[in-house]
mmCIF file of C-alpha atoms in Angstrom:
data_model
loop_
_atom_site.group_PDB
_atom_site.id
_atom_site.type_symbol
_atom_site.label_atom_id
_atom_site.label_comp_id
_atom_site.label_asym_id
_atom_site.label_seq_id
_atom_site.Cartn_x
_atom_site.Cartn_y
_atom_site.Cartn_z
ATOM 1 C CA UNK P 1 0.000 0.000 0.000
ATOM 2 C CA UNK P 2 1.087 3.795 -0.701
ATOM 3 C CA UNK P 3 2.712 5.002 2.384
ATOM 4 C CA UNK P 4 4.149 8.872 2.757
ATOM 5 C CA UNK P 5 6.519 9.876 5.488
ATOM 6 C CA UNK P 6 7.551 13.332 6.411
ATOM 7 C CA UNK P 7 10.744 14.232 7.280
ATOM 8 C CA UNK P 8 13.016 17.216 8.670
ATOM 9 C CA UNK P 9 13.755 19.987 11.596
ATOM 10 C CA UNK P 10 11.595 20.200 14.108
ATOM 11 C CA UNK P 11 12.593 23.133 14.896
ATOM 12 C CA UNK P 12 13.429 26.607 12.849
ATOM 13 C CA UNK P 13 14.318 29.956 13.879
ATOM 14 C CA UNK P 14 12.401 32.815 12.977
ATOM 15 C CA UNK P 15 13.396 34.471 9.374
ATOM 16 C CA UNK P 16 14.854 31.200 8.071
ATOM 17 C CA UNK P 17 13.723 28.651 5.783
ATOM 18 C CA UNK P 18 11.664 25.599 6.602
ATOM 19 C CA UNK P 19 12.841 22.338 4.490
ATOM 20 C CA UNK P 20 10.528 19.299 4.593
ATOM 21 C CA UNK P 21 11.369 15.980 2.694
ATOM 22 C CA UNK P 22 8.457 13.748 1.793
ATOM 23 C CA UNK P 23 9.673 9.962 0.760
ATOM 24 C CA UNK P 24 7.041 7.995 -1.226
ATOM 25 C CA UNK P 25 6.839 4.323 -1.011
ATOM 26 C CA UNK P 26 4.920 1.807 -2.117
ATOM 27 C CA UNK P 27 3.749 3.276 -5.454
ATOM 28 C CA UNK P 28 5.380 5.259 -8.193
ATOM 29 C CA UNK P 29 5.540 8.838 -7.277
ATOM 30 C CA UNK P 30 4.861 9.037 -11.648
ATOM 31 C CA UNK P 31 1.391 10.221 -12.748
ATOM 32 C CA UNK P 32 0.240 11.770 -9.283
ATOM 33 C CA UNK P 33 0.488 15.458 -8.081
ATOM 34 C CA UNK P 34 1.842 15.837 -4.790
ATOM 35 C CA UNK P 35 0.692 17.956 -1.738
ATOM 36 C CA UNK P 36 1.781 19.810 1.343
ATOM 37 C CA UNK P 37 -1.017 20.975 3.584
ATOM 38 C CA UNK P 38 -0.407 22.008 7.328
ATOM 39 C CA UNK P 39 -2.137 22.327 10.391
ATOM 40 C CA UNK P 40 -1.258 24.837 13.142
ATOM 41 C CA UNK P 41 -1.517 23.622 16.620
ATOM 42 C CA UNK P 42 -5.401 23.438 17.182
ATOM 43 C CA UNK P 43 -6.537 24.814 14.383
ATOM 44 C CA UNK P 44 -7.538 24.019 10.807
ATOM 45 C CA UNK P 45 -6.051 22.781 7.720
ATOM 46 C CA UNK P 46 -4.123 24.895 4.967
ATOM 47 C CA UNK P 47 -3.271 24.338 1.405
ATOM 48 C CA UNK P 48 0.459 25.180 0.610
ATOM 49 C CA UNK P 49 0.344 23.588 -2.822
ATOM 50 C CA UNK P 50 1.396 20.772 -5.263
ATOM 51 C CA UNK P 51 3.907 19.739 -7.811
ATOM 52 C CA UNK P 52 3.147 17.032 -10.569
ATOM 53 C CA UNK P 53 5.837 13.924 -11.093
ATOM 54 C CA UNK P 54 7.304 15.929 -14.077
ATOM 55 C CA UNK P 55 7.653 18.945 -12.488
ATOM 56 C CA UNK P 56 4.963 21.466 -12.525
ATOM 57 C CA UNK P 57 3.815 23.812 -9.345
ATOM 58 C CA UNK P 58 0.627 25.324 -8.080
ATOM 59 C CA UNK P 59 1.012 27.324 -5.038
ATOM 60 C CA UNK P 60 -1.457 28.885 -2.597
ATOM 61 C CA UNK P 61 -1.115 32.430 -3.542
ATOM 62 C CA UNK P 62 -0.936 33.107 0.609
ATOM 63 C CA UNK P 63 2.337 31.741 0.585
ATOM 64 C CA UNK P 64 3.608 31.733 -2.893
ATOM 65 C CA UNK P 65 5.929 33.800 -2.320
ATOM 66 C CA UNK P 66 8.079 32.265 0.476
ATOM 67 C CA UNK P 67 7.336 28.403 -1.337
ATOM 68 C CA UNK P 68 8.769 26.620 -3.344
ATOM 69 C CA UNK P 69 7.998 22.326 -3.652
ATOM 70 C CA UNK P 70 10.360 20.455 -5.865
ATOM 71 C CA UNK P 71 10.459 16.586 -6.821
ATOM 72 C CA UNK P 72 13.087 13.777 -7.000
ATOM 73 C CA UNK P 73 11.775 11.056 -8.929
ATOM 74 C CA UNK P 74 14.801 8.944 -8.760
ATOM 75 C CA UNK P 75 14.531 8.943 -4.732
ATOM 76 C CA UNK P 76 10.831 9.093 -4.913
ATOM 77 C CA UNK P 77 10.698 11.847 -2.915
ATOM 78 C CA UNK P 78 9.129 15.524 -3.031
ATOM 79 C CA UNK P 79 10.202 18.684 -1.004
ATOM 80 C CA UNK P 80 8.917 21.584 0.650
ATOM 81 C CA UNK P 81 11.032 24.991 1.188
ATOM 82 C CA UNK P 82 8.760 28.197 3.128
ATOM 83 C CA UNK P 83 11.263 31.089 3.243
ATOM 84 C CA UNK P 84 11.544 33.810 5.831
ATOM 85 C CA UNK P 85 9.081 31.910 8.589
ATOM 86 C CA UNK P 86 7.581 33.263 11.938
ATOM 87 C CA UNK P 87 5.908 31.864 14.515
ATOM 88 C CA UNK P 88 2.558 32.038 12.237
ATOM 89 C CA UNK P 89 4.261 29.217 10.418
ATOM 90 C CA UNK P 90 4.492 26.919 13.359
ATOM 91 C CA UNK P 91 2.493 24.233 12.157
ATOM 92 C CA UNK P 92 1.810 20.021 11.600
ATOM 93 C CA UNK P 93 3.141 20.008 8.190
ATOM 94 C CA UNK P 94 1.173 16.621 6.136
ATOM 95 C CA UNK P 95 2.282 15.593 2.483
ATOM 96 C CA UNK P 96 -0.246 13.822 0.512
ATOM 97 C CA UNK P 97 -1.211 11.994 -2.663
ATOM 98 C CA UNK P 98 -3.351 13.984 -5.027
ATOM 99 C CA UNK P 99 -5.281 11.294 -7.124
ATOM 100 C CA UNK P 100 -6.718 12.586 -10.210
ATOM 101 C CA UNK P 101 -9.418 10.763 -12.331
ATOM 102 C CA UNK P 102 -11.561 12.006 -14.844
ATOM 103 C CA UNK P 103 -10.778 15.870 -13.443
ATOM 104 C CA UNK P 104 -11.842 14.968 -9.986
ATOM 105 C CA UNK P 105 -9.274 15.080 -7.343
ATOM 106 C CA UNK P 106 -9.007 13.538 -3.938
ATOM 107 C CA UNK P 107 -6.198 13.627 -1.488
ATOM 108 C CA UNK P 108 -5.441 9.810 -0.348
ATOM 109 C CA UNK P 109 -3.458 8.861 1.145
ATOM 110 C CA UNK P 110 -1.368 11.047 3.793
ATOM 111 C CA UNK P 111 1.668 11.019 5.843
ATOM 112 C CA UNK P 112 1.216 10.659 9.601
ATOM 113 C CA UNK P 113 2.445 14.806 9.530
ATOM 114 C CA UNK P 114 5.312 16.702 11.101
ATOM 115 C CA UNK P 115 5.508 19.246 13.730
ATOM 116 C CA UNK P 116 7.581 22.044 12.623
ATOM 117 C CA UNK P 117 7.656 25.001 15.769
ATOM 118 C CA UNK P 118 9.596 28.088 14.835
ATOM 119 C CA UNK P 119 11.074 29.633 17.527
ATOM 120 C CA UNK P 120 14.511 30.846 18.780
ATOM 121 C CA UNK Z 1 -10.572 31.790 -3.192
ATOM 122 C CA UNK Z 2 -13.871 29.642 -2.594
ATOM 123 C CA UNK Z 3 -14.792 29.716 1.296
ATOM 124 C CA UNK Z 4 -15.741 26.289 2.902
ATOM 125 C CA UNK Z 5 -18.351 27.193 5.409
ATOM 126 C CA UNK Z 6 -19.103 23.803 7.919
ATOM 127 C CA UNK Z 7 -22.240 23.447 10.081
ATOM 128 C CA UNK Z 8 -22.871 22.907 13.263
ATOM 129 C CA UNK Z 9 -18.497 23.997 14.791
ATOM 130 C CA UNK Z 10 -19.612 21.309 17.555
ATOM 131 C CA UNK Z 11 -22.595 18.300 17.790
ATOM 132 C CA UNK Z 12 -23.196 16.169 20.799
ATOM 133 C CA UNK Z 13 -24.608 13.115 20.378
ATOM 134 C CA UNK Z 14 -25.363 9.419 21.797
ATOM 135 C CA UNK Z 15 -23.972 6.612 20.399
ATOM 136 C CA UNK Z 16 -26.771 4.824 17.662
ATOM 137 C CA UNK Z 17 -27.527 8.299 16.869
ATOM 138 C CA UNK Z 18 -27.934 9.304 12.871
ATOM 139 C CA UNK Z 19 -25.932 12.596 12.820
ATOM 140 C CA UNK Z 20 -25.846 15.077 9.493
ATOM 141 C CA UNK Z 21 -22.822 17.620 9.047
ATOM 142 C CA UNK Z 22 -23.170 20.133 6.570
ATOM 143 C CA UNK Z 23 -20.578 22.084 3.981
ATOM 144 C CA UNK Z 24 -20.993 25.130 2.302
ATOM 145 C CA UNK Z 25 -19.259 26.673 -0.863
ATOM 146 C CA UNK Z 26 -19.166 30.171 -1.311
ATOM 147 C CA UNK Z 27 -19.574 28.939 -4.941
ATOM 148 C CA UNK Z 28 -20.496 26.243 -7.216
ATOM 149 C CA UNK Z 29 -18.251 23.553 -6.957
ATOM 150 C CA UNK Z 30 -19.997 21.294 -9.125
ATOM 151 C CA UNK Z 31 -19.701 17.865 -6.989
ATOM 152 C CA UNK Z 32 -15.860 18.414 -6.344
ATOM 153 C CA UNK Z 33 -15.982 17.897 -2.208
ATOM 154 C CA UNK Z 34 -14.187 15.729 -0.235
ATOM 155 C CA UNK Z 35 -14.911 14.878 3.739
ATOM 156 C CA UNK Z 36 -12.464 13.939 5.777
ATOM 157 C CA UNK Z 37 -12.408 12.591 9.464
ATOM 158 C CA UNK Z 38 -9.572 13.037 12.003
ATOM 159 C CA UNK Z 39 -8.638 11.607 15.068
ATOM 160 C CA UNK Z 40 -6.379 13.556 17.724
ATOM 161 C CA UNK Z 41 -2.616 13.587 16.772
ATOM 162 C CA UNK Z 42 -3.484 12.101 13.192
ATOM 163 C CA UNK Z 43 -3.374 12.656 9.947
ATOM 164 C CA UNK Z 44 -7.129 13.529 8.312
ATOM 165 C CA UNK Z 45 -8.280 10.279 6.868
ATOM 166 C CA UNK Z 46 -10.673 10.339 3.766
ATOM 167 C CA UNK Z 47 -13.610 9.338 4.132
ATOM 168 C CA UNK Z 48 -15.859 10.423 1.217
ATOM 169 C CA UNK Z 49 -14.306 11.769 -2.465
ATOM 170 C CA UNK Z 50 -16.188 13.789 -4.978
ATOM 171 C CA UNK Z 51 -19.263 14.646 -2.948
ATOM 172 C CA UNK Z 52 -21.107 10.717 -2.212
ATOM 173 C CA UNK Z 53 -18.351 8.169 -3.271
ATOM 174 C CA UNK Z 54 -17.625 5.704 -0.273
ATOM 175 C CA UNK Z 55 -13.701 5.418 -0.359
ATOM 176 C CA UNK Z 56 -12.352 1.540 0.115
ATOM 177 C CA UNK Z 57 -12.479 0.486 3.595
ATOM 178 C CA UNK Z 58 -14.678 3.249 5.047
ATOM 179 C CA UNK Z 59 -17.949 1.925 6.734
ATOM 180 C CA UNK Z 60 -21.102 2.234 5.049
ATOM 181 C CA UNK Z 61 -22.449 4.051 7.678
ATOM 182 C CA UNK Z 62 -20.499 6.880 6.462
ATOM 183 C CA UNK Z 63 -22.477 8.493 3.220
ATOM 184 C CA UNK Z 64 -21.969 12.350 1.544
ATOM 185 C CA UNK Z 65 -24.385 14.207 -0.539
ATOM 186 C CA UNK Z 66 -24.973 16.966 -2.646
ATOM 187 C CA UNK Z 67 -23.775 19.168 -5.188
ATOM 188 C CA UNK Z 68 -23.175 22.871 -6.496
ATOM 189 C CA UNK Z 69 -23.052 24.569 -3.120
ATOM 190 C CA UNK Z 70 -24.599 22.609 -0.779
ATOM 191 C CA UNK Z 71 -23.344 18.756 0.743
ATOM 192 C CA UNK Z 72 -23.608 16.755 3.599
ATOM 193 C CA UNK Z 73 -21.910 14.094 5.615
ATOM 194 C CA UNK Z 74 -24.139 11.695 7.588
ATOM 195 C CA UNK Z 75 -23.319 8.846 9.800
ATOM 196 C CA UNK Z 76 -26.249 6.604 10.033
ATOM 197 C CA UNK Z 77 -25.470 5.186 13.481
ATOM 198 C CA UNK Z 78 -22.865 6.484 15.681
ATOM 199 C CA UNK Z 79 -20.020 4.212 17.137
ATOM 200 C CA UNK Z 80 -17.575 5.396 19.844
ATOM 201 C CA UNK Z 81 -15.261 5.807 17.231
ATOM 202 C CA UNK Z 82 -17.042 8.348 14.939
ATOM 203 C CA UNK Z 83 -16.603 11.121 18.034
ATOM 204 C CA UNK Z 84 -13.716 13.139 16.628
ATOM 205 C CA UNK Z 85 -13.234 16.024 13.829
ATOM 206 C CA UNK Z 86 -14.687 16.570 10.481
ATOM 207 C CA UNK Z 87 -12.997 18.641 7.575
ATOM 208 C CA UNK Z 88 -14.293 19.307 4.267
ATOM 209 C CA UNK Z 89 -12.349 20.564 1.311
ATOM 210 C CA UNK Z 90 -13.038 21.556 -2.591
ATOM 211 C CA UNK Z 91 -11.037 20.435 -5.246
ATOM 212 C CA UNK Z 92 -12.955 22.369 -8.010
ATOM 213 C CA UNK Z 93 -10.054 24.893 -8.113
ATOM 214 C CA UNK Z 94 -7.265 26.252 -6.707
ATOM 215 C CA UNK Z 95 -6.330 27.029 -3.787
ATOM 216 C CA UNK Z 96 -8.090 23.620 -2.121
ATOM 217 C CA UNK Z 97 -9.759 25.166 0.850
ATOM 218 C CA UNK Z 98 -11.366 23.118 3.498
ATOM 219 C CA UNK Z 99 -14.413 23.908 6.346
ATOM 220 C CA UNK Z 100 -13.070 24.862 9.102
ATOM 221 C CA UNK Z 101 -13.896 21.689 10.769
ATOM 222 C CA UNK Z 102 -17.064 19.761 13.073
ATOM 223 C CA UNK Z 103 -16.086 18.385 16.417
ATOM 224 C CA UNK Z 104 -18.642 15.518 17.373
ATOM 225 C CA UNK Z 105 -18.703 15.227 21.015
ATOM 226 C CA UNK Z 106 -20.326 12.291 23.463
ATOM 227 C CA UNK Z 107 -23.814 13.870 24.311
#
């Protein structure tokens, strides 16, 4: 079965850049798009955005301009960078599978999620 | 951005109880809505895709409806294990947005 795991610093300080690693297993990571969504502590859940196996990007324009996702297909794994963070950006940081069929999308399945906590 | 509006923020109810949940786009979204369930500490788990399809493994007591603006998520007949967190989202377009989430509670 598809599994996800997130990985990375638990910890950031303020004004630097978050990096999250998302390894794929279990499936191809070809012919999917792949998410990040987060989830501050207690609260609800947030977009960031995708990338596509061969490359392509849709951001949340809330945050487009700090993120940037890439992809490794060769490790199966895709990334998440969010620039210049504060404490708003302290957060349980999921990836997840985008499946696409016939123009409908669902995200299935997740990873078990991150907490990243910026702070100094 | 499309706005997911969920109703009721918080339910109580008895276990055997039918319980409806209800999601509303600040648009048409055609039948592009997802529900989700998720348990403390966990990752959201899906439990319904594009508006009424049962995703593999999910009990049947689980069932979505609707379309354009208006869906629902009901649970036929409450277990212990149905009293946690409900999220919507829209896929129709980007950015995916989700409700802002129904806590079931143990009346």
């Amino acid at each position: 079965q598809v599994q996800l795991q997130e990985s990375g610093p638990g910890l950031v300080k303020p004004s630097e850049t978050l990096s999250l690693t998302c390894t794929v297993s279990g499936a191809s990571i070809s012919s999917y798009y792949w998410n990040w969504i987060r989830q501050p502590p207690g609260k609800g859940l947030e977009w960031i955005g995708y990338i596509y196996y061969s490359g392509g990007t849709n951001y949340n324009p809330s945050l487009k301009s700090r993120v940037t996702i890439s992809v490794d297909t060769s490790k199966s794994q895709f990334s998440l960078k969010l620039s210049s963070v504060t404490a708003a950006d302290t957060a349980v940081y999921y990836c997840a599978r985008m499946v696409n069929r016939g123009g409908e999308n669902w995200f299935d399945p997740w990873g078990q999620g991150t907490l990243v906590t910026v702070s100094s | 951005d499309i706005q997911m509006t969920q109703s009721p923020s918080s339910l109580s109810a008895s276990v055997g109880d039918r319980v409806t949940i209800t999601c509303r786009a600040s648009q048409s979204i055609s039948s592009y809505l997802n529900w989700f369930q998720q348990k403390p500490g966990k990752a959201p788990n899906l439990l319904i895709y594009t508006a009424s399809s049962l995703q593999s493994g999910v009990p049947s007591r689980f069932s979505g409806s609707g379309s354009g603006t208006d869906f629902t998520l009901t649970i036929s007949s409450l277990q212990p294990e149905d009293f946690t967190t409900y999220y919507c989202q829209q896929t129709y377009s980007t950015p995916y947005t989700f409700g802002q989430g129904t806590k079931l509670e143990i009346k």
